[in-house]
Amino acid sequence: MEAATRILEERGESALTTNRIAERAGVSIGTLYQYFPDKQAILVEIGRRENERMVVLAAELMAAGVSAPRARIRAYVGALADRRATRRAVLKAMLESQPPDVLWPAGTEAVEAFVMSRAVIGAVRSAVLEGSPYLREPAFEEALVTLVGALQATR
């Protein structure tokens, strides 16, 4: 995972290949393929691990008194913030392979919860994919929290 991340950050997404990842990680390409069928699977695994980290961070924030919506938004917006090229590549890979159940898992949720979660996820995805400078601004988090509050108030 670290090898892929370093390649992305140093050389960009176009330079990411399974051969380069294996070389950078110091393993044979055959060994790499025993664990991952392609670079897409590696990116999705990076995303899965980051999602786990986000869940833990959101729980820690809530335990410290941060509201649940703000804690989830802060964890989501901050995901891989220090690794912008990785975040963009991982997000693209996850969009292609998984449903958007990061902040509020799909299931037996109300229509309002579905709309709220997808509005937040959509805004963050757009900011990541567009390389928006807003991701680093506290005002972005605040705008998302305000959106959630407005949607919750309509219930």
PDB file of C-alpha atoms in Angstrom:
ATOM      1  CA  MET A   1       0.000   0.000   0.000  1.00  0.00           C
ATOM      2  CA  GLU A   2       2.800   2.366   0.915  1.00  0.00           C
ATOM      3  CA  ALA A   3       4.621   1.660  -2.344  1.00  0.00           C
ATOM      4  CA  ALA A   4       1.535   2.564  -4.372  1.00  0.00           C
ATOM      5  CA  THR A   5       1.011   5.700  -2.311  1.00  0.00           C
ATOM      6  CA  ARG A   6       4.581   6.859  -2.814  1.00  0.00           C
ATOM      7  CA  ILE A   7       4.419   6.310  -6.563  1.00  0.00           C
ATOM      8  CA  LEU A   8       1.187   8.288  -6.761  1.00  0.00           C
ATOM      9  CA  GLU A   9       2.553  11.176  -4.724  1.00  0.00           C
ATOM     10  CA  GLU A  10       5.933  11.320  -6.456  1.00  0.00           C
ATOM     11  CA  ARG A  11       5.035  10.509 -10.061  1.00  0.00           C
ATOM     12  CA  GLY A  12       1.273  10.737 -10.450  1.00  0.00           C
ATOM     13  CA  GLU A  13      -1.513   8.408 -11.370  1.00  0.00           C
ATOM     14  CA  SER A  14      -0.263   7.727 -14.888  1.00  0.00           C
ATOM     15  CA  ALA A  15       2.936   6.238 -13.455  1.00  0.00           C
ATOM     16  CA  LEU A  16       1.111   3.738 -11.236  1.00  0.00           C
ATOM     17  CA  THR A  17       1.499   0.217 -12.574  1.00  0.00           C
ATOM     18  CA  THR A  18       1.611  -3.141 -10.837  1.00  0.00           C
ATOM     19  CA  ASN A  19       5.190  -3.596 -12.033  1.00  0.00           C
ATOM     20  CA  ARG A  20       6.256  -0.305 -10.417  1.00  0.00           C
ATOM     21  CA  ILE A  21       4.366  -1.116  -7.240  1.00  0.00           C
ATOM     22  CA  ALA A  22       6.052  -4.521  -6.964  1.00  0.00           C
ATOM     23  CA  GLU A  23       9.465  -3.025  -7.691  1.00  0.00           C
ATOM     24  CA  ARG A  24       8.991  -0.229  -5.141  1.00  0.00           C
ATOM     25  CA  ALA A  25       7.704  -2.694  -2.523  1.00  0.00           C
ATOM     26  CA  GLY A  26      10.640  -5.015  -3.137  1.00  0.00           C
ATOM     27  CA  VAL A  27       8.511  -8.005  -4.129  1.00  0.00           C
ATOM     28  CA  SER A  28       8.118  -9.954  -7.338  1.00  0.00           C
ATOM     29  CA  ILE A  29       5.199  -9.187  -9.603  1.00  0.00           C
ATOM     30  CA  GLY A  30       3.990 -12.763  -9.036  1.00  0.00           C
ATOM     31  CA  THR A  31       3.890 -12.191  -5.299  1.00  0.00           C
ATOM     32  CA  LEU A  32       1.948  -8.977  -5.796  1.00  0.00           C
ATOM     33  CA  TYR A  33      -0.572 -10.782  -8.012  1.00  0.00           C
ATOM     34  CA  GLN A  34      -1.093 -13.416  -5.307  1.00  0.00           C
ATOM     35  CA  TYR A  35      -2.685 -10.681  -3.195  1.00  0.00           C
ATOM     36  CA  PHE A  36      -4.068  -8.217  -5.735  1.00  0.00           C
ATOM     37  CA  PRO A  37      -5.307  -8.966  -9.256  1.00  0.00           C
ATOM     38  CA  ASP A  38      -4.580  -5.432 -10.493  1.00  0.00           C
ATOM     39  CA  LYS A  39      -3.760  -1.874  -9.434  1.00  0.00           C
ATOM     40  CA  GLN A  40      -7.473  -1.109  -9.049  1.00  0.00           C
ATOM     41  CA  ALA A  41      -7.669  -3.708  -6.263  1.00  0.00           C
ATOM     42  CA  ILE A  42      -4.683  -2.093  -4.543  1.00  0.00           C
ATOM     43  CA  LEU A  43      -6.331   1.324  -4.670  1.00  0.00           C
ATOM     44  CA  VAL A  44      -9.606  -0.090  -3.343  1.00  0.00           C
ATOM     45  CA  GLU A  45      -7.711  -1.725  -0.465  1.00  0.00           C
ATOM     46  CA  ILE A  46      -6.067   1.586   0.383  1.00  0.00           C
ATOM     47  CA  GLY A  47      -9.557   3.083   0.411  1.00  0.00           C
ATOM     48  CA  ARG A  48     -10.943   0.284   2.584  1.00  0.00           C
ATOM     49  CA  ARG A  49      -8.196   0.817   5.136  1.00  0.00           C
ATOM     50  CA  GLU A  50      -8.766   4.566   5.062  1.00  0.00           C
ATOM     51  CA  ASN A  51     -12.488   4.003   5.616  1.00  0.00           C
ATOM     52  CA  GLU A  52     -11.685   1.942   8.704  1.00  0.00           C
ATOM     53  CA  ARG A  53      -9.471   4.756   9.955  1.00  0.00           C
ATOM     54  CA  MET A  54     -12.265   7.280   9.311  1.00  0.00           C
ATOM     55  CA  VAL A  55     -14.735   5.240  11.379  1.00  0.00           C
ATOM     56  CA  VAL A  56     -12.296   5.173  14.297  1.00  0.00           C
ATOM     57  CA  LEU A  57     -11.559   8.891  13.988  1.00  0.00           C
ATOM     58  CA  ALA A  58     -15.265   9.777  13.852  1.00  0.00           C
ATOM     59  CA  ALA A  59     -15.908   7.667  16.970  1.00  0.00           C
ATOM     60  CA  GLU A  60     -13.038   9.386  18.789  1.00  0.00           C
ATOM     61  CA  LEU A  61     -14.376  12.809  17.830  1.00  0.00           C
ATOM     62  CA  MET A  62     -17.878  11.908  19.000  1.00  0.00           C
ATOM     63  CA  ALA A  63     -16.457  10.590  22.294  1.00  0.00           C
ATOM     64  CA  ALA A  64     -14.763  13.976  22.683  1.00  0.00           C
ATOM     65  CA  GLY A  65     -18.117  15.738  22.322  1.00  0.00           C
ATOM     66  CA  VAL A  66     -18.171  16.569  18.609  1.00  0.00           C
ATOM     67  CA  SER A  67     -21.630  16.081  17.077  1.00  0.00           C
ATOM     68  CA  ALA A  68     -22.055  12.933  14.993  1.00  0.00           C
ATOM     69  CA  PRO A  69     -22.610  14.735  11.668  1.00  0.00           C
ATOM     70  CA  ARG A  70     -19.606  17.025  12.203  1.00  0.00           C
ATOM     71  CA  ALA A  71     -17.411  14.108  13.346  1.00  0.00           C
ATOM     72  CA  ARG A  72     -18.303  12.044  10.273  1.00  0.00           C
ATOM     73  CA  ILE A  73     -17.804  14.984   7.941  1.00  0.00           C
ATOM     74  CA  ARG A  74     -14.465  15.914   9.511  1.00  0.00           C
ATOM     75  CA  ALA A  75     -13.212  12.339   9.217  1.00  0.00           C
ATOM     76  CA  TYR A  76     -14.425  12.044   5.615  1.00  0.00           C
ATOM     77  CA  VAL A  77     -13.065  15.393   4.437  1.00  0.00           C
ATOM     78  CA  GLY A  78      -9.745  14.708   6.151  1.00  0.00           C
ATOM     79  CA  ALA A  79      -9.238  11.286   4.574  1.00  0.00           C
ATOM     80  CA  LEU A  80      -5.825  11.135   2.951  1.00  0.00           C
ATOM     81  CA  ALA A  81      -5.706  14.938   3.036  1.00  0.00           C
ATOM     82  CA  ASP A  82      -1.926  14.911   3.190  1.00  0.00           C
ATOM     83  CA  ARG A  83      -1.760  12.661   0.123  1.00  0.00           C
ATOM     84  CA  ARG A  84      -3.801  14.439  -2.512  1.00  0.00           C
ATOM     85  CA  ALA A  85      -2.799  12.342  -5.527  1.00  0.00           C
ATOM     86  CA  THR A  86      -3.494   9.160  -3.589  1.00  0.00           C
ATOM     87  CA  ARG A  87      -6.859  10.436  -2.389  1.00  0.00           C
ATOM     88  CA  ARG A  88      -7.931  11.263  -5.934  1.00  0.00           C
ATOM     89  CA  ALA A  89      -6.811   7.883  -7.349  1.00  0.00           C
ATOM     90  CA  VAL A  90      -8.348   5.934  -4.463  1.00  0.00           C
ATOM     91  CA  LEU A  91     -11.622   7.808  -4.704  1.00  0.00           C
ATOM     92  CA  LYS A  92     -11.836   7.169  -8.442  1.00  0.00           C
ATOM     93  CA  ALA A  93     -11.122   3.460  -7.909  1.00  0.00           C
ATOM     94  CA  MET A  94     -13.729   3.201  -5.180  1.00  0.00           C
ATOM     95  CA  LEU A  95     -16.326   5.047  -7.261  1.00  0.00           C
ATOM     96  CA  GLU A  96     -15.839   2.492  -9.995  1.00  0.00           C
ATOM     97  CA  SER A  97     -16.057  -0.524  -7.721  1.00  0.00           C
ATOM     98  CA  GLN A  98     -18.188   0.192  -4.647  1.00  0.00           C
ATOM     99  CA  PRO A  99     -21.439   1.833  -3.586  1.00  0.00           C
ATOM    100  CA  PRO A 100     -21.191   5.186  -1.759  1.00  0.00           C
ATOM    101  CA  ASP A 101     -21.840   3.866   1.768  1.00  0.00           C
ATOM    102  CA  VAL A 102     -19.022   5.641   3.538  1.00  0.00           C
ATOM    103  CA  LEU A 103     -20.652   8.125   5.894  1.00  0.00           C
ATOM    104  CA  TRP A 104     -24.063   6.599   6.465  1.00  0.00           C
ATOM    105  CA  PRO A 105     -24.367   2.981   5.313  1.00  0.00           C
ATOM    106  CA  ALA A 106     -27.268   2.188   3.019  1.00  0.00           C
ATOM    107  CA  GLY A 107     -30.041   0.005   4.281  1.00  0.00           C
ATOM    108  CA  THR A 108     -33.154   0.746   6.243  1.00  0.00           C
ATOM    109  CA  GLU A 109     -32.644   4.499   6.274  1.00  0.00           C
ATOM    110  CA  ALA A 110     -35.199   7.175   5.702  1.00  0.00           C
ATOM    111  CA  VAL A 111     -35.281   8.990   2.389  1.00  0.00           C
ATOM    112  CA  GLU A 112     -34.000  12.129   4.151  1.00  0.00           C
ATOM    113  CA  ALA A 113     -30.962  10.284   5.521  1.00  0.00           C
ATOM    114  CA  PHE A 114     -30.205   8.910   2.073  1.00  0.00           C
ATOM    115  CA  VAL A 115     -30.397  12.359   0.481  1.00  0.00           C
ATOM    116  CA  MET A 116     -28.348  13.933   3.295  1.00  0.00           C
ATOM    117  CA  SER A 117     -25.558  11.389   3.116  1.00  0.00           C
ATOM    118  CA  ARG A 118     -25.352  11.471  -0.672  1.00  0.00           C
ATOM    119  CA  ALA A 119     -25.335  15.281  -0.703  1.00  0.00           C
ATOM    120  CA  VAL A 120     -22.342  15.355   1.636  1.00  0.00           C
ATOM    121  CA  ILE A 121     -20.554  12.521  -0.149  1.00  0.00           C
ATOM    122  CA  GLY A 122     -21.217  14.152  -3.523  1.00  0.00           C
ATOM    123  CA  ALA A 123     -19.836  17.518  -2.429  1.00  0.00           C
ATOM    124  CA  VAL A 124     -16.672  15.926  -1.035  1.00  0.00           C
ATOM    125  CA  ARG A 125     -16.214  13.714  -4.091  1.00  0.00           C
ATOM    126  CA  SER A 126     -16.594  16.688  -6.402  1.00  0.00           C
ATOM    127  CA  ALA A 127     -14.066  18.687  -4.395  1.00  0.00           C
ATOM    128  CA  VAL A 128     -11.571  15.807  -4.463  1.00  0.00           C
ATOM    129  CA  LEU A 129     -11.975  15.010  -8.156  1.00  0.00           C
ATOM    130  CA  GLU A 130     -11.832  18.686  -9.122  1.00  0.00           C
ATOM    131  CA  GLY A 131      -8.805  19.343  -6.903  1.00  0.00           C
ATOM    132  CA  SER A 132     -10.715  22.062  -5.079  1.00  0.00           C
ATOM    133  CA  PRO A 133      -8.836  24.151  -2.514  1.00  0.00           C
ATOM    134  CA  TYR A 134     -12.009  24.178  -0.377  1.00  0.00           C
ATOM    135  CA  LEU A 135     -11.136  20.784   1.108  1.00  0.00           C
ATOM    136  CA  ARG A 136      -8.543  22.395   3.345  1.00  0.00           C
ATOM    137  CA  GLU A 137     -10.816  25.213   4.514  1.00  0.00           C
ATOM    138  CA  PRO A 138     -12.818  25.030   7.752  1.00  0.00           C
ATOM    139  CA  ALA A 139     -15.606  26.833   5.890  1.00  0.00           C
ATOM    140  CA  PHE A 140     -16.088  23.716   3.729  1.00  0.00           C
ATOM    141  CA  GLU A 141     -16.686  21.550   6.781  1.00  0.00           C
ATOM    142  CA  GLU A 142     -18.989  24.208   8.189  1.00  0.00           C
ATOM    143  CA  ALA A 143     -20.997  24.387   4.967  1.00  0.00           C
ATOM    144  CA  LEU A 144     -21.464  20.612   4.993  1.00  0.00           C
ATOM    145  CA  VAL A 145     -22.528  20.620   8.646  1.00  0.00           C
ATOM    146  CA  THR A 146     -24.976  23.430   7.857  1.00  0.00           C
ATOM    147  CA  LEU A 147     -26.371  21.373   4.972  1.00  0.00           C
ATOM    148  CA  VAL A 148     -26.879  18.365   7.244  1.00  0.00           C
ATOM    149  CA  GLY A 149     -28.521  20.581   9.861  1.00  0.00           C
ATOM    150  CA  ALA A 150     -30.894  22.058   7.298  1.00  0.00           C
ATOM    151  CA  LEU A 151     -31.851  18.630   5.999  1.00  0.00           C
ATOM    152  CA  GLN A 152     -32.367  17.315   9.523  1.00  0.00           C
ATOM    153  CA  ALA A 153     -34.556  20.316  10.365  1.00  0.00           C
ATOM    154  CA  THR A 154     -36.953  19.391   7.561  1.00  0.00           C
ATOM    155  CA  ARG A 155     -37.752  16.037   9.158  1.00  0.00           C
TER     156      ARG A 155
END
